[in-house]
Amino acid sequence: MNLDTLSVDLIQNKLRTKFIGQEIKYFEEIGSTNDIAKELARKGASEGLLVIAERQIGGRGRRGRSWHSPSGGIWLSLILRPKLVPQEVPKLTFVAAIAVARVIRSLDLNAEIKWPNDILIDCKKKVCGILCETEVNLGYVVVGIGVNANFDKDYLPEELQETATTLKSELNKKISRNHFVAHLLNEFEDSYLTFIEKGFSPILDVWKEFSCILGENVLVYQDDTKFFGKAIDVDQSGALILKLKNGSTTKIFSGDVSIRRQK
Ligand code: BT5
């Protein structure tokens, strides 16, 4: 077997989880792992089921954006069934972000989190995106995680090559994706159980340690509105607190952030 081939057995051999990844559905090619996970969740699939694919042809980001998902990446979705009110669901993005950042940091790369759902290397180049989707009335959340792993960044469209990177391009070698996925599932379950048992505070503490936007001047696009200010905090609801030029503060619940460093 090619050392880089995704293998359900090899992933599961390295798991020390109670429920995350205990059932895995693997696909060579798929539209979007999130779509399949949602379909399975609607049919009653158990908490912890993982959908993983070698490549996606309809990978999605937020707000209908596309997510490029060539072979060699890590494209996966987890089904969760937490008892949360809808406003709390975005906190699972924080849970996933700290798990991904920890695993990438274990490869000696400087993984940092950009609010709300990006993992960047050196706070510059996006290596991972997270997409949480829910149908609260059906009692599930799907957490989709995409990591640019074992392909060179020139496999991404040209317009992304300045702002994106891959683990292979950073390390100049391939990693073991099976090991990475198992490590990620182990970390994810630890963080998820901490969140369920102890609440959001311990998650937010780690998240802030890994965050690269606090204290920076940022531009935030929220739908058609643009805010410029200093990112001073993320509160217990997961909202970004911006200090605007006029000295007032505002809370942002969703949006896209770009960092404006003074030269
Ligand atoms: C995200 O959205 O970053 C969430 C990405 C989630 C992908 C995973 S893969 C497994 C699961 N199944 C899915 O279908 N999705 C999830 P957003 O913050 O909206 O960022 C999307 C933007 O990132 C795009 O508009 C591009 O600018 C950029 N982008 C697209 N593909 C990329 C890639 N492979 N690497 C880095 N940036 C990318």
PDB file of C-alpha atoms and ligand atoms in Angstrom:
ATOM      1  CA  MET A   1       0.000   0.000   0.000  1.00  0.00           C
ATOM      2  CA  ASN A   2       1.151   3.518  -0.786  1.00  0.00           C
ATOM      3  CA  LEU A   3       2.247   4.955   2.564  1.00  0.00           C
ATOM      4  CA  ASP A   4      -0.003   7.934   2.005  1.00  0.00           C
ATOM      5  CA  THR A   5      -3.197   5.969   1.327  1.00  0.00           C
ATOM      6  CA  LEU A   6      -6.006   6.808   3.734  1.00  0.00           C
ATOM      7  CA  SER A   7      -6.971   3.670   5.616  1.00  0.00           C
ATOM      8  CA  VAL A   8      -9.888   3.282   8.004  1.00  0.00           C
ATOM      9  CA  ASP A   9      -8.054   0.442   9.801  1.00  0.00           C
ATOM     10  CA  LEU A  10      -4.845   2.418  10.254  1.00  0.00           C
ATOM     11  CA  ILE A  11      -6.784   5.419  11.552  1.00  0.00           C
ATOM     12  CA  GLN A  12      -8.835   3.330  13.967  1.00  0.00           C
ATOM     13  CA  ASN A  13      -5.766   1.432  15.243  1.00  0.00           C
ATOM     14  CA  LYS A  14      -4.418   4.696  16.586  1.00  0.00           C
ATOM     15  CA  LEU A  15      -7.639   5.962  18.163  1.00  0.00           C
ATOM     16  CA  ARG A  16      -8.079   6.244  21.912  1.00  0.00           C
ATOM     17  CA  THR A  17     -11.559   7.787  21.653  1.00  0.00           C
ATOM     18  CA  LYS A  18     -14.816   6.611  23.192  1.00  0.00           C
ATOM     19  CA  PHE A  19     -17.047   7.595  20.283  1.00  0.00           C
ATOM     20  CA  ILE A  20     -15.349   9.980  17.836  1.00  0.00           C
ATOM     21  CA  GLY A  21     -14.366   8.025  14.715  1.00  0.00           C
ATOM     22  CA  GLN A  22     -15.525   4.676  16.067  1.00  0.00           C
ATOM     23  CA  GLU A  23     -17.541   4.451  12.849  1.00  0.00           C
ATOM     24  CA  ILE A  24     -15.915   5.753   9.654  1.00  0.00           C
ATOM     25  CA  LYS A  25     -17.316   6.071   6.135  1.00  0.00           C
ATOM     26  CA  TYR A  26     -14.563   6.475   3.544  1.00  0.00           C
ATOM     27  CA  PHE A  27     -15.077   7.701  -0.025  1.00  0.00           C
ATOM     28  CA  GLU A  28     -12.533   7.982  -2.805  1.00  0.00           C
ATOM     29  CA  GLU A  29     -14.427  10.884  -4.355  1.00  0.00           C
ATOM     30  CA  ILE A  30     -17.421  12.723  -2.975  1.00  0.00           C
ATOM     31  CA  GLY A  31     -19.318  16.007  -3.478  1.00  0.00           C
ATOM     32  CA  SER A  32     -18.888  17.277   0.060  1.00  0.00           C
ATOM     33  CA  THR A  33     -18.234  15.245   3.231  1.00  0.00           C
ATOM     34  CA  ASN A  34     -20.517  17.686   5.081  1.00  0.00           C
ATOM     35  CA  ASP A  35     -23.425  16.865   2.759  1.00  0.00           C
ATOM     36  CA  ILE A  36     -23.044  13.109   3.258  1.00  0.00           C
ATOM     37  CA  ALA A  37     -22.635  13.543   7.025  1.00  0.00           C
ATOM     38  CA  LYS A  38     -25.814  15.657   7.133  1.00  0.00           C
ATOM     39  CA  GLU A  39     -27.718  13.029   5.161  1.00  0.00           C
ATOM     40  CA  LEU A  40     -26.523  10.287   7.525  1.00  0.00           C
ATOM     41  CA  ALA A  41     -27.323  12.438  10.578  1.00  0.00           C
ATOM     42  CA  ARG A  42     -30.874  12.995   9.313  1.00  0.00           C
ATOM     43  CA  LYS A  43     -31.235   9.214   9.021  1.00  0.00           C
ATOM     44  CA  GLY A  44     -30.198   8.813  12.666  1.00  0.00           C
ATOM     45  CA  ALA A  45     -26.435   8.123  12.493  1.00  0.00           C
ATOM     46  CA  SER A  46     -24.709   8.035  15.869  1.00  0.00           C
ATOM     47  CA  GLU A  47     -22.648  10.742  17.446  1.00  0.00           C
ATOM     48  CA  GLY A  48     -19.007  10.470  16.441  1.00  0.00           C
ATOM     49  CA  LEU A  49     -19.530   9.053  12.946  1.00  0.00           C
ATOM     50  CA  LEU A  50     -16.803  10.292  10.624  1.00  0.00           C
ATOM     51  CA  VAL A  51     -17.082  10.834   6.882  1.00  0.00           C
ATOM     52  CA  ILE A  52     -13.742  11.181   5.120  1.00  0.00           C
ATOM     53  CA  ALA A  53     -12.822  11.466   1.468  1.00  0.00           C
ATOM     54  CA  GLU A  54      -9.695  11.382  -0.670  1.00  0.00           C
ATOM     55  CA  ARG A  55     -11.030  14.282  -2.704  1.00  0.00           C
ATOM     56  CA  GLN A  56     -14.151  16.418  -2.886  1.00  0.00           C
ATOM     57  CA  ILE A  57     -15.614  17.792  -6.068  1.00  0.00           C
ATOM     58  CA  GLY A  58     -18.146  20.022  -4.321  1.00  0.00           C
ATOM     59  CA  GLY A  59     -16.247  21.040  -1.178  1.00  0.00           C
ATOM     60  CA  ARG A  60     -17.906  24.002   0.512  1.00  0.00           C
ATOM     61  CA  GLY A  61     -16.849  26.911   2.676  1.00  0.00           C
ATOM     62  CA  ARG A  62     -19.151  29.358   4.442  1.00  0.00           C
ATOM     63  CA  ARG A  63     -21.883  31.252   2.584  1.00  0.00           C
ATOM     64  CA  GLY A  64     -21.789  28.979  -0.451  1.00  0.00           C
ATOM     65  CA  ARG A  65     -18.110  29.572  -1.194  1.00  0.00           C
ATOM     66  CA  SER A  66     -16.194  26.724  -2.713  1.00  0.00           C
ATOM     67  CA  TRP A  67     -13.433  24.836  -0.948  1.00  0.00           C
ATOM     68  CA  HIS A  68     -10.744  23.315  -3.168  1.00  0.00           C
ATOM     69  CA  SER A  69     -10.211  19.732  -2.160  1.00  0.00           C
ATOM     70  CA  PRO A  70      -7.721  17.870  -4.363  1.00  0.00           C
ATOM     71  CA  SER A  71      -6.366  14.373  -3.619  1.00  0.00           C
ATOM     72  CA  GLY A  72      -3.863  14.321  -0.787  1.00  0.00           C
ATOM     73  CA  GLY A  73      -5.837  16.596   1.518  1.00  0.00           C
ATOM     74  CA  ILE A  74      -7.702  15.730   4.688  1.00  0.00           C
ATOM     75  CA  TRP A  75     -11.386  16.341   4.064  1.00  0.00           C
ATOM     76  CA  LEU A  76     -13.588  15.104   6.851  1.00  0.00           C
ATOM     77  CA  SER A  77     -16.850  15.681   8.700  1.00  0.00           C
ATOM     78  CA  LEU A  78     -17.970  14.558  12.145  1.00  0.00           C
ATOM     79  CA  ILE A  79     -21.526  14.075  13.341  1.00  0.00           C
ATOM     80  CA  LEU A  80     -22.189  15.423  16.833  1.00  0.00           C
ATOM     81  CA  ARG A  81     -25.349  15.418  18.915  1.00  0.00           C
ATOM     82  CA  PRO A  82     -24.687  17.931  21.677  1.00  0.00           C
ATOM     83  CA  LYS A  83     -27.516  19.417  23.710  1.00  0.00           C
ATOM     84  CA  LEU A  84     -26.915  23.027  22.752  1.00  0.00           C
ATOM     85  CA  VAL A  85     -29.109  25.988  22.000  1.00  0.00           C
ATOM     86  CA  PRO A  86     -28.562  27.283  18.427  1.00  0.00           C
ATOM     87  CA  GLN A  87     -26.469  30.283  19.557  1.00  0.00           C
ATOM     88  CA  GLU A  88     -23.955  27.902  21.108  1.00  0.00           C
ATOM     89  CA  VAL A  89     -23.316  25.836  17.987  1.00  0.00           C
ATOM     90  CA  PRO A  90     -20.551  28.144  16.640  1.00  0.00           C
ATOM     91  CA  LYS A  91     -18.553  27.315  19.789  1.00  0.00           C
ATOM     92  CA  LEU A  92     -17.901  23.913  18.212  1.00  0.00           C
ATOM     93  CA  THR A  93     -15.818  25.717  15.594  1.00  0.00           C
ATOM     94  CA  PHE A  94     -13.581  26.831  18.471  1.00  0.00           C
ATOM     95  CA  VAL A  95     -13.410  23.266  19.787  1.00  0.00           C
ATOM     96  CA  ALA A  96     -12.350  22.012  16.350  1.00  0.00           C
ATOM     97  CA  ALA A  97      -9.886  24.867  15.829  1.00  0.00           C
ATOM     98  CA  ILE A  98      -7.897  24.140  18.971  1.00  0.00           C
ATOM     99  CA  ALA A  99      -7.772  20.431  18.122  1.00  0.00           C
ATOM    100  CA  VAL A 100      -6.470  21.128  14.595  1.00  0.00           C
ATOM    101  CA  ALA A 101      -3.987  23.737  15.828  1.00  0.00           C
ATOM    102  CA  ARG A 102      -2.603  21.315  18.426  1.00  0.00           C
ATOM    103  CA  VAL A 103      -2.044  18.594  15.824  1.00  0.00           C
ATOM    104  CA  ILE A 104      -0.376  20.951  13.346  1.00  0.00           C
ATOM    105  CA  ARG A 105       1.788  22.370  16.142  1.00  0.00           C
ATOM    106  CA  SER A 106       2.934  18.824  16.935  1.00  0.00           C
ATOM    107  CA  LEU A 107       4.530  18.878  13.436  1.00  0.00           C
ATOM    108  CA  ASP A 108       6.614  21.860  14.579  1.00  0.00           C
ATOM    109  CA  LEU A 109       4.651  24.349  12.518  1.00  0.00           C
ATOM    110  CA  ASN A 110       3.367  27.601  13.932  1.00  0.00           C
ATOM    111  CA  ALA A 111      -0.380  27.029  13.575  1.00  0.00           C
ATOM    112  CA  GLU A 112      -2.436  30.005  14.705  1.00  0.00           C
ATOM    113  CA  ILE A 113      -6.175  30.595  14.735  1.00  0.00           C
ATOM    114  CA  LYS A 114      -7.860  33.439  12.906  1.00  0.00           C
ATOM    115  CA  TRP A 115     -11.397  34.145  14.102  1.00  0.00           C
ATOM    116  CA  PRO A 116     -13.726  32.535  13.419  1.00  0.00           C
ATOM    117  CA  ASN A 117     -12.773  29.409  11.454  1.00  0.00           C
ATOM    118  CA  ASP A 118      -9.314  29.537   9.903  1.00  0.00           C
ATOM    119  CA  ILE A 119      -6.038  27.923  10.868  1.00  0.00           C
ATOM    120  CA  LEU A 120      -3.082  29.813   9.456  1.00  0.00           C
ATOM    121  CA  ILE A 121       0.627  29.168   9.410  1.00  0.00           C
ATOM    122  CA  ASP A 122       2.505  32.118  10.929  1.00  0.00           C
ATOM    123  CA  CYS A 123      -0.788  34.014  10.896  1.00  0.00           C
ATOM    124  CA  LYS A 124      -0.426  34.455   7.139  1.00  0.00           C
ATOM    125  CA  LYS A 125      -1.271  31.405   5.108  1.00  0.00           C
ATOM    126  CA  LYS A 126      -4.476  29.408   5.436  1.00  0.00           C
ATOM    127  CA  VAL A 127      -3.873  25.698   5.845  1.00  0.00           C
ATOM    128  CA  CYS A 128      -7.260  24.682   7.241  1.00  0.00           C
ATOM    129  CA  GLY A 129     -10.883  25.817   7.254  1.00  0.00           C
ATOM    130  CA  ILE A 130     -13.740  24.647   9.454  1.00  0.00           C
ATOM    131  CA  LEU A 131     -17.430  24.572   8.565  1.00  0.00           C
ATOM    132  CA  CYS A 132     -20.055  23.805  11.260  1.00  0.00           C
ATOM    133  CA  GLU A 133     -23.577  23.167  10.054  1.00  0.00           C
ATOM    134  CA  THR A 134     -26.654  22.267  12.058  1.00  0.00           C
ATOM    135  CA  GLU A 135     -30.328  21.510  11.928  1.00  0.00           C
ATOM    136  CA  VAL A 136     -31.071  22.094  15.571  1.00  0.00           C
ATOM    137  CA  ASN A 137     -34.588  20.681  15.355  1.00  0.00           C
ATOM    138  CA  LEU A 138     -33.099  17.426  14.042  1.00  0.00           C
ATOM    139  CA  GLY A 139     -30.604  17.351  16.903  1.00  0.00           C
ATOM    140  CA  TYR A 140     -27.290  17.232  15.100  1.00  0.00           C
ATOM    141  CA  VAL A 141     -24.281  19.335  14.227  1.00  0.00           C
ATOM    142  CA  VAL A 142     -21.823  18.448  11.476  1.00  0.00           C
ATOM    143  CA  VAL A 143     -18.296  19.742  11.947  1.00  0.00           C
ATOM    144  CA  GLY A 144     -16.408  19.793   8.643  1.00  0.00           C
ATOM    145  CA  ILE A 145     -12.637  20.181   8.691  1.00  0.00           C
ATOM    146  CA  GLY A 146     -10.449  20.631   5.629  1.00  0.00           C
ATOM    147  CA  VAL A 147      -6.663  20.502   5.962  1.00  0.00           C
ATOM    148  CA  ASN A 148      -4.363  21.108   3.001  1.00  0.00           C
ATOM    149  CA  ALA A 149      -2.023  18.223   3.719  1.00  0.00           C
ATOM    150  CA  ASN A 150      -0.068  16.158   1.199  1.00  0.00           C
ATOM    151  CA  PHE A 151      -0.240  18.221  -1.965  1.00  0.00           C
ATOM    152  CA  ASP A 152       1.797  21.169  -3.138  1.00  0.00           C
ATOM    153  CA  LYS A 153       0.173  24.540  -2.911  1.00  0.00           C
ATOM    154  CA  ASP A 154       0.386  24.974  -6.676  1.00  0.00           C
ATOM    155  CA  TYR A 155      -2.496  22.494  -6.874  1.00  0.00           C
ATOM    156  CA  LEU A 156      -4.650  25.330  -5.536  1.00  0.00           C
ATOM    157  CA  PRO A 157      -5.988  28.019  -7.872  1.00  0.00           C
ATOM    158  CA  GLU A 158      -3.522  30.796  -8.567  1.00  0.00           C
ATOM    159  CA  GLU A 159      -5.544  33.426  -6.726  1.00  0.00           C
ATOM    160  CA  LEU A 160      -5.178  31.431  -3.484  1.00  0.00           C
ATOM    161  CA  GLN A 161      -1.470  30.766  -3.703  1.00  0.00           C
ATOM    162  CA  GLU A 162      -0.507  33.968  -1.880  1.00  0.00           C
ATOM    163  CA  THR A 163      -2.893  33.398   1.005  1.00  0.00           C
ATOM    164  CA  ALA A 164      -2.976  29.609   1.323  1.00  0.00           C
ATOM    165  CA  THR A 165      -0.460  26.890   2.009  1.00  0.00           C
ATOM    166  CA  THR A 166      -0.265  23.136   2.567  1.00  0.00           C
ATOM    167  CA  LEU A 167       1.529  21.017   5.152  1.00  0.00           C
ATOM    168  CA  LYS A 168       3.639  19.507   2.358  1.00  0.00           C
ATOM    169  CA  SER A 169       4.689  22.937   1.081  1.00  0.00           C
ATOM    170  CA  GLU A 170       5.627  24.024   4.620  1.00  0.00           C
ATOM    171  CA  LEU A 171       7.464  20.841   5.620  1.00  0.00           C
ATOM    172  CA  ASN A 172       8.894  19.911   2.212  1.00  0.00           C
ATOM    173  CA  LYS A 173       7.661  16.376   2.783  1.00  0.00           C
ATOM    174  CA  LYS A 174       4.481  14.400   3.136  1.00  0.00           C
ATOM    175  CA  ILE A 175       3.025  13.525   6.518  1.00  0.00           C
ATOM    176  CA  SER A 176       1.176  10.349   7.497  1.00  0.00           C
ATOM    177  CA  ARG A 177      -2.428  11.347   6.953  1.00  0.00           C
ATOM    178  CA  ASN A 178      -3.678   8.310   8.897  1.00  0.00           C
ATOM    179  CA  HIS A 179      -1.635   9.364  11.885  1.00  0.00           C
ATOM    180  CA  PHE A 180      -2.737  12.986  11.521  1.00  0.00           C
ATOM    181  CA  VAL A 181      -6.422  12.053  11.345  1.00  0.00           C
ATOM    182  CA  ALA A 182      -6.216   9.730  14.370  1.00  0.00           C
ATOM    183  CA  HIS A 183      -4.352  12.390  16.362  1.00  0.00           C
ATOM    184  CA  LEU A 184      -6.962  14.967  15.337  1.00  0.00           C
ATOM    185  CA  LEU A 185      -9.871  12.735  16.377  1.00  0.00           C
ATOM    186  CA  ASN A 186      -8.200  12.050  19.742  1.00  0.00           C
ATOM    187  CA  GLU A 187      -7.619  15.759  20.333  1.00  0.00           C
ATOM    188  CA  PHE A 188     -11.091  16.636  19.127  1.00  0.00           C
ATOM    189  CA  GLU A 189     -12.779  14.229  21.534  1.00  0.00           C
ATOM    190  CA  ASP A 190     -10.728  15.567  24.461  1.00  0.00           C
ATOM    191  CA  SER A 191     -11.671  19.166  23.652  1.00  0.00           C
ATOM    192  CA  TYR A 192     -15.297  18.295  22.912  1.00  0.00           C
ATOM    193  CA  LEU A 193     -15.720  16.479  26.234  1.00  0.00           C
ATOM    194  CA  THR A 194     -14.076  19.379  28.059  1.00  0.00           C
ATOM    195  CA  PHE A 195     -16.586  21.710  26.404  1.00  0.00           C
ATOM    196  CA  ILE A 196     -19.582  19.500  27.240  1.00  0.00           C
ATOM    197  CA  GLU A 197     -18.489  18.819  30.822  1.00  0.00           C
ATOM    198  CA  LYS A 198     -16.852  22.104  31.832  1.00  0.00           C
ATOM    199  CA  GLY A 199     -18.263  24.686  29.462  1.00  0.00           C
ATOM    200  CA  PHE A 200     -16.732  27.099  26.989  1.00  0.00           C
ATOM    201  CA  SER A 201     -14.236  28.880  29.284  1.00  0.00           C
ATOM    202  CA  PRO A 202     -11.422  26.298  29.161  1.00  0.00           C
ATOM    203  CA  ILE A 203     -11.798  26.069  25.372  1.00  0.00           C
ATOM    204  CA  LEU A 204     -11.701  29.836  24.972  1.00  0.00           C
ATOM    205  CA  ASP A 205      -8.582  30.086  27.169  1.00  0.00           C
ATOM    206  CA  VAL A 206      -6.635  27.746  24.862  1.00  0.00           C
ATOM    207  CA  TRP A 207      -8.163  29.353  21.783  1.00  0.00           C
ATOM    208  CA  LYS A 208      -6.921  32.784  22.888  1.00  0.00           C
ATOM    209  CA  GLU A 209      -3.426  31.391  23.407  1.00  0.00           C
ATOM    210  CA  PHE A 210      -3.465  30.140  19.803  1.00  0.00           C
ATOM    211  CA  SER A 211      -5.198  33.178  18.320  1.00  0.00           C
ATOM    212  CA  CYS A 212      -3.225  35.576  16.173  1.00  0.00           C
ATOM    213  CA  ILE A 213      -5.653  38.455  15.855  1.00  0.00           C
ATOM    214  CA  LEU A 214      -6.064  39.692  19.402  1.00  0.00           C
ATOM    215  CA  GLY A 215      -4.345  43.045  19.740  1.00  0.00           C
ATOM    216  CA  GLU A 216      -4.144  43.506  15.957  1.00  0.00           C
ATOM    217  CA  ASN A 217      -5.827  46.074  13.755  1.00  0.00           C
ATOM    218  CA  VAL A 218      -8.316  44.253  11.586  1.00  0.00           C
ATOM    219  CA  LEU A 219     -10.797  44.822   8.846  1.00  0.00           C
ATOM    220  CA  VAL A 220     -13.978  42.802   9.263  1.00  0.00           C
ATOM    221  CA  TYR A 221     -16.578  42.242   6.592  1.00  0.00           C
ATOM    222  CA  GLN A 222     -19.960  41.242   7.955  1.00  0.00           C
ATOM    223  CA  ASP A 223     -22.393  40.844   5.065  1.00  0.00           C
ATOM    224  CA  ASP A 224     -22.424  44.302   3.461  1.00  0.00           C
ATOM    225  CA  THR A 225     -20.911  46.116   6.414  1.00  0.00           C
ATOM    226  CA  LYS A 226     -17.227  46.802   6.888  1.00  0.00           C
ATOM    227  CA  PHE A 227     -15.641  47.483  10.296  1.00  0.00           C
ATOM    228  CA  PHE A 228     -12.110  48.648  10.978  1.00  0.00           C
ATOM    229  CA  GLY A 229     -10.761  48.446  14.496  1.00  0.00           C
ATOM    230  CA  LYS A 230      -8.553  46.689  16.996  1.00  0.00           C
ATOM    231  CA  ALA A 231      -9.505  43.097  17.858  1.00  0.00           C
ATOM    232  CA  ILE A 232      -9.435  43.351  21.637  1.00  0.00           C
ATOM    233  CA  ASP A 233     -11.165  40.179  22.772  1.00  0.00           C
ATOM    234  CA  VAL A 234     -13.430  37.244  22.054  1.00  0.00           C
ATOM    235  CA  ASP A 235     -16.209  36.952  24.615  1.00  0.00           C
ATOM    236  CA  GLN A 236     -17.900  33.975  26.256  1.00  0.00           C
ATOM    237  CA  SER A 237     -20.371  33.756  23.374  1.00  0.00           C
ATOM    238  CA  GLY A 238     -17.565  33.494  20.815  1.00  0.00           C
ATOM    239  CA  ALA A 239     -18.179  36.997  19.449  1.00  0.00           C
ATOM    240  CA  LEU A 240     -15.242  39.139  18.378  1.00  0.00           C
ATOM    241  CA  ILE A 241     -14.975  42.448  20.252  1.00  0.00           C
ATOM    242  CA  LEU A 242     -13.637  45.296  18.172  1.00  0.00           C
ATOM    243  CA  LYS A 243     -12.521  48.656  19.447  1.00  0.00           C
ATOM    244  CA  LEU A 244     -13.437  51.148  16.763  1.00  0.00           C
ATOM    245  CA  LYS A 245     -11.561  54.318  15.889  1.00  0.00           C
ATOM    246  CA  ASN A 246     -14.055  56.492  17.769  1.00  0.00           C
ATOM    247  CA  GLY A 247     -13.264  54.578  20.969  1.00  0.00           C
ATOM    248  CA  SER A 248     -16.513  52.620  21.132  1.00  0.00           C
ATOM    249  CA  THR A 249     -16.621  48.831  21.044  1.00  0.00           C
ATOM    250  CA  THR A 250     -18.743  46.563  18.910  1.00  0.00           C
ATOM    251  CA  LYS A 251     -19.464  42.836  18.908  1.00  0.00           C
ATOM    252  CA  ILE A 252     -19.177  40.853  15.702  1.00  0.00           C
ATOM    253  CA  PHE A 253     -20.950  37.499  15.578  1.00  0.00           C
ATOM    254  CA  SER A 254     -19.892  36.376  12.100  1.00  0.00           C
ATOM    255  CA  GLY A 255     -17.727  37.719   9.335  1.00  0.00           C
ATOM    256  CA  ASP A 256     -14.396  37.647   7.538  1.00  0.00           C
ATOM    257  CA  VAL A 257     -11.337  39.154   9.136  1.00  0.00           C
ATOM    258  CA  SER A 258      -8.181  40.432   7.524  1.00  0.00           C
ATOM    259  CA  ILE A 259      -5.269  41.674   9.556  1.00  0.00           C
ATOM    260  CA  ARG A 260      -3.918  45.158   8.816  1.00  0.00           C
ATOM    261  CA  ARG A 261      -0.441  45.305  10.262  1.00  0.00           C
ATOM    262  CA  GLN A 262       1.198  48.707  10.424  1.00  0.00           C
ATOM    263  CA  LYS A 263       4.321  48.727   8.284  1.00  0.00           C
TER     264      LYS A 263
HETATM  265  C1  BT5 B   1     -13.897  27.671   5.211  1.00  0.00           C
HETATM  266  O1  BT5 B   1     -14.814  28.536   4.660  1.00  0.00           O
HETATM  267  O2  BT5 B   1     -12.749  27.923   5.435  1.00  0.00           O
HETATM  268  C2  BT5 B   1     -14.485  26.304   5.552  1.00  0.00           C
HETATM  269  C3  BT5 B   1     -13.838  25.191   4.760  1.00  0.00           C
HETATM  270  C4  BT5 B   1     -14.345  23.843   5.213  1.00  0.00           C
HETATM  271  C5  BT5 B   1     -13.871  22.747   4.326  1.00  0.00           C
HETATM  272  C6  BT5 B   1     -14.248  21.380   4.858  1.00  0.00           C
HETATM  273  S1  BT5 B   1     -13.522  20.085   3.939  1.00  0.00           S
HETATM  274  C7  BT5 B   1     -14.520  18.924   4.706  1.00  0.00           C
HETATM  275  C8  BT5 B   1     -15.906  19.554   4.821  1.00  0.00           C
HETATM  276  N1  BT5 B   1     -16.683  19.334   3.628  1.00  0.00           N
HETATM  277  C9  BT5 B   1     -16.963  20.490   3.003  1.00  0.00           C
HETATM  278  O3  BT5 B   1     -17.627  20.595   1.930  1.00  0.00           O
HETATM  279  N2  BT5 B   1     -16.430  21.527   3.657  1.00  0.00           N
HETATM  280  C10 BT5 B   1     -15.755  21.076   4.871  1.00  0.00           C
HETATM  281  P1  BT5 B   1     -14.549  30.099   4.386  1.00  0.00           P
HETATM  282  O4  BT5 B   1     -14.038  30.739   5.644  1.00  0.00           O
HETATM  283  O5  BT5 B   1     -15.817  30.591   3.830  1.00  0.00           O
HETATM  284  O6  BT5 B   1     -13.377  30.114   3.355  1.00  0.00           O
HETATM  285  C11 BT5 B   1     -13.599  29.790   2.019  1.00  0.00           C
HETATM  286  C12 BT5 B   1     -12.552  30.528   1.208  1.00  0.00           C
HETATM  287  O7  BT5 B   1     -11.256  29.941   1.443  1.00  0.00           O
HETATM  288  C13 BT5 B   1     -12.756  30.436  -0.306  1.00  0.00           C
HETATM  289  O8  BT5 B   1     -13.628  31.444  -0.742  1.00  0.00           O
HETATM  290  C14 BT5 B   1     -11.342  30.626  -0.841  1.00  0.00           C
HETATM  291  O9  BT5 B   1     -10.996  31.990  -0.836  1.00  0.00           O
HETATM  292  C15 BT5 B   1     -10.489  29.962   0.245  1.00  0.00           C
HETATM  293  N3  BT5 B   1     -10.145  28.561  -0.084  1.00  0.00           N
HETATM  294  C16 BT5 B   1     -10.820  27.665  -0.858  1.00  0.00           C
HETATM  295  N4  BT5 B   1     -10.207  26.472  -0.852  1.00  0.00           N
HETATM  296  C17 BT5 B   1      -9.093  26.613  -0.089  1.00  0.00           C
HETATM  297  C18 BT5 B   1      -8.063  25.723   0.304  1.00  0.00           C
HETATM  298  N5  BT5 B   1      -8.029  24.430  -0.057  1.00  0.00           N
HETATM  299  N6  BT5 B   1      -7.080  26.242   1.098  1.00  0.00           N
HETATM  300  C19 BT5 B   1      -7.085  27.524   1.517  1.00  0.00           C
HETATM  301  N7  BT5 B   1      -8.046  28.397   1.177  1.00  0.00           N
HETATM  302  C20 BT5 B   1      -9.052  27.953   0.392  1.00  0.00           C
END
